[in-house]
DNA sequence: TCATAACCGAGACGGTACGTCAGGTCTTTTA
DNA sequence: TAAAAGACCTGACGTACCGTCTCGGTTATGA
């Protein structure tokens, strides 16, 4: 029950940093654990000691990407929603990111124990979006029967759906109509809450 | 200009049939071109002559899956939409299918020349769903400013989004609320068109 | 008895010409029947109708190379032999030719029906060398117990042996000693026949 | 600088042993790296880690063949030489060996980095033969100006030449004449050194 | 202070599949 | 018929990554 050598805490950071780089450069396909380890100056064993599979490492690396995105709320719910949706659409417009997102989804589907982590990836962003509604309600408007989650699903779901699955374009005009329809569906009057 | 030996059209069928089987049995992960060729009694090179990569073959095989699904319209638009959404949700509820769908999306993102084929996979089902609206309009209801595509995006998009990305449950109650909201957002009155 | 399309007599020539070129360019390893046919503007089938295997075609092509080499006899047997040996050594000094010769030998060993053709390839050159002895005898010298074939074997055999098998150098000095030893062994006096 | 897992030295032995077997069974043509690995209970990648190509492995395997051959010297140089030459001729008389030797030579010509190994294959046997001369000289005979290498070249070279290249028979009578001529050419008297 | 235990770098290893290449045969249309 | 075109089968090649394992060496703790 002795102690043993303590883990080098620098390893996590270095590896994840390199992993992030490699994802940016070559995407998911050319992401090889061997190379990550090499570049990070770390043994492959050390990598596998922390992340039980390539997918786990990728998810961990992506988790650090998403921190960057900041959501600014202007108080104008409709506009804020459009802006958020546009940001997502813009991201998915880049082939690299589109692939990465797809692969993450697939990774979650492949390994059940990863699913939760992957879901959480998006959950954080979703939570930020949900705050918008709280703020809007705070500014005083009826919100009794409004389900913000449902509205978000309709909007963001549609964006992912078009970008990843149907391949249809997601332009600004579409987004405006989308947001309007979703808000209207929830009984949020055009002039009202927004 | 002369001719050359004509392609054995039986090959396509046999290979795709075997590919379909193998997808059902082992999913995407255990799908190996080598084995498909073997089982189909065909040389691997012959497979590669038609489908330039594993992904291409998988997409081709999946394309034949989807033909089976029939959409029955009952005349009750709301109920039909709920049923369609439920069917999709049920499919995505199965881990194998969820993975397969994810991998297909990823395959499209990996190889640009595959994207179109993958999009088309879903497009066919989408077209069938859109017919519902045409039928509903035929039964006489206002539909001047209704955009069926937008409504579908909100519904189906939300289902995919929850099933694949957020991991949130997609139960019947949710679907009813979802469909209602989407229809309401388009100005379709509760008692009206549906 | 019907007529049928007559054989295009130009085919042999064209194919062999192309084959020769390709051997010069890429050597035996990169010699592909497919490409030969393509370049000659001929169907692969047509090639195989005339030469039953790749090896056969190669041998046929090489046979046309060797015609070029001319042996000039000067009347000085010893010098002539040295010159011949040197020519062979020079040829085998080129990696491409060394490989080609090796592969021809191998081809002969692989396919018994080719062996004869391959042997004949070298036989022609050998015959020319043997003429030297006839000429020398004609110029009057004892030749009762001289076996020209044996002498040639000793000389040319040694050259091939060193060039192909032991990798030892075959320089001029060596050749002179070699020829002298071989002639001496046959009882040909230094000053005499030569 | 540390080390890493040490190579399993058993692998070399097992693989080479299997390789040798397979060469004996099916010759060069049916020698497949895949099968060697399988039979040796080793991953193909492990094989390729040590021998960068099929040819390399074959050469390594053959190298272990040749160790078996023992050269017995009886003190009678002439007879010993005849016996050695006869042994070589007998070997080359077997189609399988003839092909193997040809392919080895070709392999050396194909891949420059293999040439040295192939040359060495024969060099060992040659060295053993050269010992005969040392022994003969030890038994006291003039050998000042005798070049054993030259003599061997003439004898062994001629044998290979006839067996592989001209296809002429190499019988006992021929060998006796050959050895005599070569010795005579070196000034070794019939009754003398031999 | 010394054994023990966990960590680390290095790299061999088994395994699985990939996509490719070339040889040689077979089938059709056209001259 | 022969020729051109090209599909087809066969068999093997060498490569890429994955995740596991076995080393020697290092750094902490606890007896």
Coordinates of N, CA, C and O in Angstrom, one line a residue, chain A residues 25-180:
Chain A
X25 N -5.5 20.0 -37.7 CA -4.7 19.8 -38.9 C -5.3 18.7 -39.9 O -5.6 19.0 -41.0
X26 N -5.5 17.6 -39.3 CA -5.9 16.5 -40.2 C -7.2 15.9 -40.0 O -7.6 15.0 -40.7
X27 N -7.9 16.4 -39.0 CA -9.2 15.9 -38.8 C -9.2 14.6 -38.1 O -8.1 14.1 -37.7
X28 N -10.3 14.0 -37.9 CA -10.4 12.8 -37.2 C -9.7 11.6 -37.9 O -9.1 10.8 -37.2
X29 N -9.8 11.6 -39.2 CA -9.3 10.4 -39.9 C -7.8 10.2 -39.7 O -7.3 9.1 -39.6
X30 N -7.1 11.3 -39.7 CA -5.6 11.2 -39.6 C -5.1 11.3 -38.2 O -4.0 11.6 -38.0
X31 N -6.0 11.2 -37.3 CA -5.7 11.3 -35.9 C -5.2 9.9 -35.4 O -6.0 9.0 -35.2
X32 N -3.9 9.8 -35.2 CA -3.4 8.5 -34.8 C -2.7 8.7 -33.4 O -1.9 9.6 -33.1
X33 N -3.1 7.8 -32.5 CA -2.6 7.9 -31.1 C -1.1 7.8 -31.1 O -0.5 8.6 -30.4
X34 N -0.6 7.0 -31.9 CA 0.9 6.9 -32.0 C 1.5 8.3 -32.2 O 2.5 8.6 -31.5
X35 N 1.0 9.0 -33.2 CA 1.6 10.3 -33.5 C 1.3 11.3 -32.4 O 2.2 12.1 -32.1
X36 N 0.2 11.2 -31.8 CA -0.1 12.2 -30.7 C 1.0 12.0 -29.6 O 1.6 12.9 -29.1
X37 N 1.2 10.7 -29.3 CA 2.1 10.4 -28.2 C 3.5 10.9 -28.6 O 4.2 11.6 -27.8
X38 N 3.9 10.6 -29.8 CA 5.2 11.0 -30.3 C 5.4 12.5 -30.1 O 6.3 13.0 -29.5
X39 N 4.4 13.2 -30.7 CA 4.5 14.7 -30.7 C 4.5 15.3 -29.3 O 5.1 16.3 -29.1
X40 N 3.8 14.6 -28.4 CA 3.7 15.2 -27.1 C 4.9 14.7 -26.2 O 5.0 15.1 -25.1
X41 N 5.8 13.9 -26.9 CA 6.9 13.5 -26.1 C 6.6 12.5 -25.0 O 7.1 12.6 -23.9
X42 N 5.6 11.7 -25.3 CA 5.1 10.8 -24.2 C 4.9 9.4 -24.8 O 4.8 9.2 -26.0
X43 N 5.0 8.5 -24.0 CA 4.8 7.1 -24.4 C 3.4 6.8 -24.7 O 2.5 7.3 -24.0
X44 N 3.2 5.9 -25.7 CA 1.8 5.6 -26.0 C 1.1 5.0 -24.7 O -0.1 5.2 -24.5
X45 N 1.9 4.2 -24.0 CA 1.3 3.6 -22.8 C 0.7 4.7 -21.9 O -0.3 4.5 -21.2
X46 N 1.4 5.7 -21.8 CA 1.0 6.8 -20.9 C -0.3 7.4 -21.3 O -1.2 7.7 -20.5
X47 N -0.5 7.5 -22.6 CA -1.7 8.0 -23.1 C -2.9 7.0 -22.8 O -3.9 7.4 -22.2
X48 N -2.6 5.7 -23.0 CA -3.7 4.8 -22.8 C -4.0 4.6 -21.3 O -5.0 4.1 -20.9
X49 N -3.0 5.0 -20.5 CA -3.3 4.9 -19.0 C -4.4 5.8 -18.6 O -5.2 5.6 -17.7
X50 N -4.5 7.0 -19.4 CA -5.5 8.0 -19.0 C -6.8 7.9 -19.8 O -7.9 8.1 -19.3
X51 N -6.6 7.6 -21.1 CA -7.8 7.6 -21.9 C -7.8 6.2 -22.5 O -6.9 5.8 -23.3
X52 N -8.8 5.4 -22.2 CA -8.8 4.0 -22.6 C -8.9 3.7 -24.1 O -8.8 2.6 -24.5
X53 N -9.2 4.7 -24.9 CA -9.3 4.5 -26.3 C -9.1 5.8 -27.1 O -9.2 6.9 -26.5
X54 N -8.8 5.6 -28.3 CA -8.6 6.8 -29.2 C -9.8 7.7 -29.0 O -9.7 8.9 -28.9
X55 N -11.0 7.1 -29.1 CA -12.2 8.0 -29.1 C -12.3 8.8 -27.8 O -12.6 9.9 -27.8
X56 N -11.9 8.1 -26.7 CA -11.9 8.9 -25.4 C -11.0 10.1 -25.5 O -11.4 11.2 -25.0
X57 N -9.9 9.9 -26.0 CA -8.9 11.0 -26.1 C -9.5 12.1 -27.0 O -9.4 13.3 -26.7
X58 N -10.1 11.7 -28.1 CA -10.6 12.7 -29.0 C -11.7 13.5 -28.3 O -11.7 14.8 -28.4
X59 N -12.6 12.8 -27.6 CA -13.6 13.6 -26.9 C -13.0 14.5 -25.9 O -13.4 15.7 -25.8
X60 N -12.1 14.0 -25.2 CA -11.4 14.9 -24.2 C -10.8 16.1 -24.9 O -10.9 17.3 -24.3
X61 N -10.2 15.9 -26.0 CA -9.6 17.1 -26.7 C -10.6 18.0 -27.2 O -10.5 19.3 -27.0
X62 N -11.7 17.5 -27.7 CA -12.7 18.4 -28.3 C -13.4 19.2 -27.1 O -13.7 20.4 -27.3
X63 N -13.5 18.6 -26.0 CA -14.1 19.3 -24.9 C -13.4 20.6 -24.6 O -14.0 21.6 -24.1
X64 N -12.1 20.6 -24.9 CA -11.4 21.9 -24.6 C -11.5 22.9 -25.7 O -11.3 24.1 -25.4
X65 N -11.9 22.5 -26.8 CA -12.2 23.4 -27.9 C -13.4 24.3 -27.6 O -13.4 25.5 -28.0
X66 N -14.4 23.7 -27.1 CA -15.7 24.3 -27.1 C -15.8 25.4 -26.0 O -16.7 26.2 -26.0
X67 N -14.8 25.4 -25.2 CA -14.8 26.4 -24.1 C -14.7 27.8 -24.7 O -15.2 28.8 -24.2
X68 N -14.1 27.9 -25.8 CA -13.8 29.2 -26.4 C -15.0 30.0 -26.8 O -15.1 31.2 -26.6
X69 N -16.0 29.3 -27.3 CA -17.2 29.9 -27.8 C -17.9 30.7 -26.7 O -18.3 30.1 -25.6
X70 N -18.2 31.9 -26.9 CA -18.9 32.7 -25.9 C -20.2 33.1 -26.5 O -20.3 33.4 -27.7
X71 N -21.2 33.0 -25.7 CA -22.5 33.5 -26.2 C -22.9 34.8 -25.5 O -22.9 35.0 -24.3
X72 N -23.1 35.8 -26.4 CA -23.4 37.1 -25.9 C -24.9 37.3 -26.0 O -25.5 37.2 -27.1
X73 N -25.5 37.7 -24.9 CA -26.9 37.9 -25.0 C -27.2 39.4 -25.1 O -26.6 40.2 -24.3
X74 N -28.0 39.8 -26.0 CA -28.2 41.2 -26.2 C -29.6 41.6 -25.6 O -29.9 42.8 -25.6
X75 N -30.3 40.7 -25.1 CA -31.6 41.0 -24.6 C -32.7 40.8 -25.7 O -33.9 40.7 -25.4
X76 N -32.3 40.8 -26.9 CA -33.2 40.5 -28.0 C -33.3 39.0 -28.3 O -32.4 38.5 -29.0
X77 N -34.2 38.3 -27.7 CA -34.2 36.9 -27.8 C -34.2 36.4 -29.2 O -33.4 35.5 -29.5
X78 N -35.1 36.9 -30.0 CA -35.1 36.4 -31.4 C -33.7 36.6 -32.1 O -33.2 35.6 -32.7
X79 N -33.2 37.7 -31.9 CA -31.9 38.0 -32.6 C -30.8 37.1 -32.0 O -30.0 36.5 -32.7
X80 N -30.9 36.9 -30.7 CA -29.9 36.0 -30.0 C -30.0 34.6 -30.6 O -29.0 34.0 -30.9
X81 N -31.2 34.1 -30.7 CA -31.4 32.8 -31.2 C -30.8 32.7 -32.6 O -30.2 31.7 -33.0
X82 N -31.2 33.6 -33.4 CA -30.7 33.6 -34.8 C -29.1 33.6 -34.8 O -28.5 32.8 -35.5
X83 N -28.6 34.4 -34.0 CA -27.1 34.4 -33.9 C -26.5 33.1 -33.5 O -25.5 32.6 -34.1
X84 N -27.1 32.5 -32.5 CA -26.6 31.2 -32.1 C -26.7 30.2 -33.2 O -25.8 29.5 -33.5
X85 N -27.9 30.1 -33.7 CA -28.1 29.2 -34.8 C -27.1 29.4 -36.0 O -26.5 28.5 -36.5
X86 N -26.9 30.7 -36.3 CA -26.0 31.0 -37.3 C -24.5 30.5 -37.0 O -23.8 30.1 -37.9
X87 N -24.2 30.7 -35.8 CA -22.8 30.3 -35.4 C -22.7 28.8 -35.6 O -21.7 28.3 -36.1
X88 N -23.7 28.0 -35.1 CA -23.6 26.6 -35.3 C -23.5 26.2 -36.8 O -22.7 25.4 -37.2
X89 N -24.4 26.9 -37.6 CA -24.4 26.6 -39.0 C -23.1 26.9 -39.6 O -22.6 26.2 -40.5
X90 N -22.5 28.0 -39.2 CA -21.2 28.4 -39.8 C -20.1 27.3 -39.4 O -19.3 26.9 -40.3
X91 N -20.2 26.8 -38.2 CA -19.2 25.8 -37.8 C -19.4 24.6 -38.7 O -18.4 24.1 -39.3
X92 N -20.6 24.1 -38.8 CA -20.9 22.9 -39.5 C -20.6 23.1 -41.0 O -20.6 22.1 -41.8
X93 N -20.5 24.4 -41.4 CA -20.2 24.6 -42.8 C -18.8 24.3 -43.2 O -18.4 24.0 -44.3
X94 N -17.9 24.2 -42.2 CA -16.5 23.8 -42.4 C -16.4 22.3 -42.5 O -16.8 21.7 -41.5
X95 N -15.9 21.8 -43.6 CA -15.8 20.3 -43.7 C -15.1 19.7 -42.5 O -15.6 18.6 -42.0
X96 N -14.1 20.3 -42.1 CA -13.3 19.6 -41.0 C -14.2 19.5 -39.7 O -14.2 18.4 -39.1
X97 N -14.9 20.6 -39.4 CA -15.7 20.5 -38.2 C -16.9 19.6 -38.4 O -17.3 18.8 -37.5
X98 N -17.4 19.6 -39.6 CA -18.6 18.8 -39.9 C -18.2 17.3 -39.7 O -18.9 16.5 -39.0
X99 N -17.0 17.0 -40.2 CA -16.5 15.6 -40.0 C -16.3 15.3 -38.5 O -16.7 14.2 -38.0
X100 N -15.7 16.2 -37.9 CA -15.4 16.0 -36.5 C -16.6 15.7 -35.7 O -16.7 14.8 -34.9
X101 N -17.6 16.6 -35.9 CA -18.9 16.4 -35.2 C -19.5 15.0 -35.5 O -19.9 14.3 -34.6
X102 N -19.4 14.7 -36.8 CA -20.0 13.4 -37.1 C -19.3 12.3 -36.4 O -19.9 11.3 -35.9
X103 N -18.0 12.4 -36.4 CA -17.2 11.3 -35.8 C -17.5 11.2 -34.3 O -17.4 10.2 -33.7
X104 N -17.7 12.4 -33.7 CA -17.9 12.4 -32.3 C -19.3 11.7 -32.0 O -19.4 10.9 -31.1
X105 N -20.2 12.0 -32.8 CA -21.5 11.3 -32.6 C -21.3 9.8 -32.8 O -21.8 9.0 -32.0
X106 N -20.6 9.4 -33.8 CA -20.3 8.0 -34.1 C -19.6 7.4 -32.9 O -19.9 6.3 -32.5
X107 N -18.6 8.1 -32.4 CA -17.9 7.6 -31.2 C -18.8 7.3 -30.1 O -18.7 6.3 -29.4
X108 N -19.7 8.2 -29.8 CA -20.7 8.0 -28.8 C -21.5 6.8 -29.0 O -21.9 6.1 -28.1
X109 N -21.9 6.6 -30.3 CA -22.7 5.4 -30.6 C -21.9 4.1 -30.5 O -22.5 3.1 -30.2
X110 N -20.6 4.2 -30.8 CA -19.8 3.0 -30.7 C -19.6 2.6 -29.3 O -19.7 1.4 -29.0
X111 N -19.2 3.5 -28.4 CA -18.9 3.1 -27.1 C -19.8 3.8 -26.1 O -19.7 5.0 -25.8
X112 N -20.7 3.0 -25.6 CA -21.7 3.5 -24.6 C -21.1 4.3 -23.5 O -21.7 5.3 -23.1
X113 N -19.9 3.9 -23.0 CA -19.4 4.7 -21.9 C -18.9 6.1 -22.3 O -18.7 6.9 -21.5
X114 N -18.9 6.3 -23.6 CA -18.5 7.6 -24.1 C -19.7 8.5 -24.4 O -19.6 9.7 -24.4
X115 N -20.8 7.9 -24.6 CA -22.0 8.6 -24.9 C -22.2 9.8 -24.0 O -22.4 10.9 -24.5
X116 N -22.2 9.5 -22.7 CA -22.4 10.6 -21.8 C -21.5 11.8 -22.0 O -21.9 12.9 -22.0
X117 N -20.2 11.5 -22.2 CA -19.2 12.6 -22.3 C -19.6 13.4 -23.6 O -19.4 14.6 -23.6
X118 N -19.9 12.6 -24.6 CA -20.2 13.3 -25.9 C -21.5 14.2 -25.7 O -21.5 15.4 -26.1
X119 N -22.5 13.7 -25.0 CA -23.7 14.5 -24.8 C -23.4 15.7 -24.0 O -23.9 16.8 -24.3
X120 N -22.5 15.5 -23.1 CA -22.2 16.7 -22.2 C -21.5 17.8 -23.0 O -21.6 19.0 -22.7
X121 N -20.8 17.3 -24.0 CA -20.1 18.3 -24.9 C -21.1 19.4 -25.4 O -20.8 20.6 -25.3
X122 N -22.2 18.9 -25.9 CA -23.2 19.8 -26.5 C -24.0 20.4 -25.4 O -24.6 21.5 -25.5
X123 N -24.1 19.7 -24.3 CA -25.0 20.1 -23.2 C -24.6 21.5 -22.7 O -25.4 22.4 -22.4
X124 N -23.3 21.7 -22.6 CA -22.8 22.9 -22.1 C -23.2 24.1 -22.9 O -23.7 25.1 -22.5
X125 N -23.1 23.9 -24.2 CA -23.5 25.0 -25.1 C -25.0 25.2 -25.0 O -25.5 26.3 -25.1
X126 N -25.7 24.1 -24.9 CA -27.2 24.2 -24.8 C -27.6 24.9 -23.6 O -28.5 25.8 -23.6
X127 N -26.9 24.7 -22.5 CA -27.2 25.3 -21.2 C -27.1 26.8 -21.4 O -28.0 27.6 -21.0
X128 N -26.1 27.2 -22.1 CA -25.8 28.7 -22.3 C -27.0 29.2 -23.1 O -27.5 30.4 -22.8
X129 N -27.5 28.5 -24.1 CA -28.6 29.0 -24.9 C -29.8 29.1 -24.0 O -30.6 30.0 -24.2
X130 N -30.0 28.1 -23.2 CA -31.2 28.1 -22.4 C -31.3 29.4 -21.5 O -32.4 29.9 -21.2
X131 N -30.1 29.9 -21.1 CA -30.1 31.0 -20.2 C -30.8 32.2 -20.9 O -31.4 33.1 -20.2
X132 N -30.7 32.2 -22.2 CA -31.4 33.3 -22.9 C -32.8 33.5 -22.5 O -33.4 34.5 -22.4
X133 N -33.4 32.3 -22.4 CA -34.9 32.3 -22.1 C -35.1 32.8 -20.7 O -36.0 33.6 -20.5
X134 N -34.3 32.4 -19.8 CA -34.5 32.8 -18.5 C -34.4 34.3 -18.4 O -35.2 35.0 -17.8
X135 N -33.4 34.8 -19.1 CA -33.2 36.3 -19.1 C -34.4 37.0 -19.7 O -34.9 38.0 -19.2
X136 N -34.9 36.4 -20.8 CA -36.1 37.0 -21.5 C -37.3 37.0 -20.6 O -38.0 38.0 -20.5
X137 N -37.4 35.9 -19.9 CA -38.6 35.9 -19.0 C -38.4 36.9 -17.8 O -39.3 37.6 -17.4
X138 N -37.2 37.0 -17.4 CA -36.9 38.0 -16.4 C -37.3 39.4 -16.8 O -37.8 40.2 -16.0
X139 N -37.1 39.7 -18.1 CA -37.5 41.0 -18.6 C -39.0 41.1 -18.7 O -39.5 42.0 -19.4
X140 N -39.7 40.1 -18.2 CA -41.1 40.2 -18.1 C -41.9 39.8 -19.3 O -42.0 40.6 -20.2
X141 N -42.2 38.6 -19.4 CA -43.2 38.2 -20.5 C -43.8 36.9 -20.1 O -43.3 36.2 -19.2
X142 N -44.9 36.6 -20.7 CA -45.6 35.4 -20.3 C -44.7 34.2 -20.6 O -44.0 34.2 -21.6
X143 N -44.5 33.3 -19.7 CA -43.6 32.1 -20.0 C -44.2 30.9 -19.3 O -43.5 30.0 -19.0
X144 N -45.4 31.0 -19.0 CA -46.0 29.9 -18.2 C -46.0 28.6 -19.0 O -45.4 27.6 -18.5
X145 N -46.5 28.7 -20.1 CA -46.5 27.4 -20.9 C -45.4 27.3 -22.0 O -45.5 26.5 -22.9
X146 N -44.4 28.1 -21.8 CA -43.4 28.1 -22.8 C -42.3 27.0 -22.4 O -41.9 27.0 -21.2
X147 N -41.9 26.2 -23.3 CA -40.9 25.2 -23.0 C -39.6 25.5 -23.8 O -39.5 25.2 -25.0
X148 N -38.7 26.2 -23.1 CA -37.5 26.6 -23.9 C -36.8 25.5 -24.5 O -36.3 25.6 -25.6
X149 N -36.7 24.4 -23.9 CA -36.0 23.2 -24.4 C -36.6 22.8 -25.8 O -35.9 22.5 -26.7
X150 N -37.9 22.8 -25.8 CA -38.6 22.4 -27.0 C -38.3 23.4 -28.2 O -38.0 23.0 -29.3
X151 N -38.3 24.6 -27.8 CA -38.0 25.6 -28.9 C -36.6 25.5 -29.4 O -36.3 25.5 -30.6
X152 N -35.7 25.3 -28.5 CA -34.3 25.1 -28.9 C -34.1 23.8 -29.8 O -33.4 23.8 -30.8
X153 N -34.8 22.8 -29.4 CA -34.7 21.5 -30.2 C -35.1 21.8 -31.6 O -34.5 21.4 -32.5
X154 N -36.2 22.6 -31.7 CA -36.8 22.9 -33.0 C -35.8 23.7 -33.8 O -35.6 23.4 -35.0
X155 N -35.1 24.6 -33.2 CA -34.2 25.5 -33.9 C -32.9 24.8 -34.2 O -32.4 24.6 -35.3
X156 N -32.2 24.4 -33.1 CA -30.9 23.8 -33.3 C -31.0 22.4 -34.0 O -30.1 22.1 -34.8
X157 N -32.0 21.7 -33.6 CA -32.2 20.4 -34.2 C -32.3 20.6 -35.8 O -31.6 19.8 -36.5
X158 N -33.0 21.5 -36.2 CA -33.2 21.7 -37.6 C -31.9 22.1 -38.3 O -31.6 21.7 -39.4
X159 N -31.1 22.9 -37.5 CA -29.8 23.3 -38.1 C -28.9 22.1 -38.3 O -28.3 21.9 -39.4
X160 N -28.7 21.3 -37.3 CA -27.9 20.1 -37.4 C -28.5 19.2 -38.5 O -27.7 18.6 -39.3
X161 N -29.7 19.1 -38.5 CA -30.4 18.2 -39.4 C -30.1 18.5 -40.9 O -29.6 17.7 -41.7
X162 N -30.2 19.8 -41.2 CA -29.9 20.2 -42.5 C -28.4 20.1 -42.8 O -28.0 19.7 -43.9
X163 N -27.6 20.6 -41.9 CA -26.2 20.6 -42.2 C -25.6 19.2 -42.3 O -24.8 18.9 -43.2
X164 N -26.0 18.3 -41.4 CA -25.3 17.0 -41.4 C -26.1 16.0 -42.2 O -25.5 15.1 -42.8
X165 N -27.4 16.1 -42.3 CA -28.1 15.0 -42.8 C -28.8 15.2 -44.2 O -28.6 14.4 -45.0
X166 N -29.4 16.3 -44.3 CA -30.0 16.5 -45.6 C -29.1 17.3 -46.6 O -29.3 17.2 -47.8
X167 N -28.1 18.0 -46.0 CA -27.2 18.7 -46.8 C -27.9 20.0 -47.4 O -27.2 20.7 -48.2
X168 N -29.0 20.3 -46.9 CA -29.6 21.6 -47.4 C -28.9 22.8 -46.9 O -28.4 22.7 -45.8
X169 N -29.0 23.9 -47.6 CA -28.3 25.1 -47.1 C -29.0 25.7 -45.9 O -30.2 25.5 -45.7
X170 N -28.2 26.3 -45.1 CA -28.7 27.0 -43.9 C -28.3 28.4 -44.0 O -27.3 28.8 -43.4
X171 N -29.1 29.2 -44.7 CA -28.7 30.6 -44.8 C -29.5 31.5 -43.8 O -30.3 31.0 -43.1
X172 N -29.1 32.8 -43.8 CA -29.7 33.7 -42.9 C -31.2 33.8 -43.0 O -32.0 33.8 -42.0
X173 N -31.7 33.8 -44.2 CA -33.1 33.9 -44.4 C -33.8 32.7 -43.7 O -34.8 32.8 -43.0
X174 N -33.3 31.5 -44.0 CA -33.9 30.3 -43.4 C -33.9 30.4 -41.9 O -34.9 30.1 -41.3
X175 N -32.8 30.9 -41.4 CA -32.7 30.9 -39.9 C -33.7 31.8 -39.3 O -34.3 31.5 -38.3
X176 N -34.0 32.9 -40.0 CA -35.0 33.9 -39.4 C -36.3 33.2 -39.5 O -37.1 33.3 -38.5
X177 N -36.6 32.6 -40.5 CA -37.9 32.0 -40.6 C -38.1 30.9 -39.6 O -39.1 30.7 -38.9
X178 N -37.0 30.1 -39.4 CA -36.9 29.0 -38.5 C -37.2 29.5 -37.1 O -38.1 29.0 -36.3
X179 N -36.5 30.5 -36.7 CA -36.6 31.0 -35.3 C -38.0 31.6 -35.1 O -38.7 31.4 -34.1
X180 N -38.5 32.3 -36.1 CA -39.8 32.9 -36.0 C -40.9 31.8 -35.8 O -41.7 31.9 -34.9

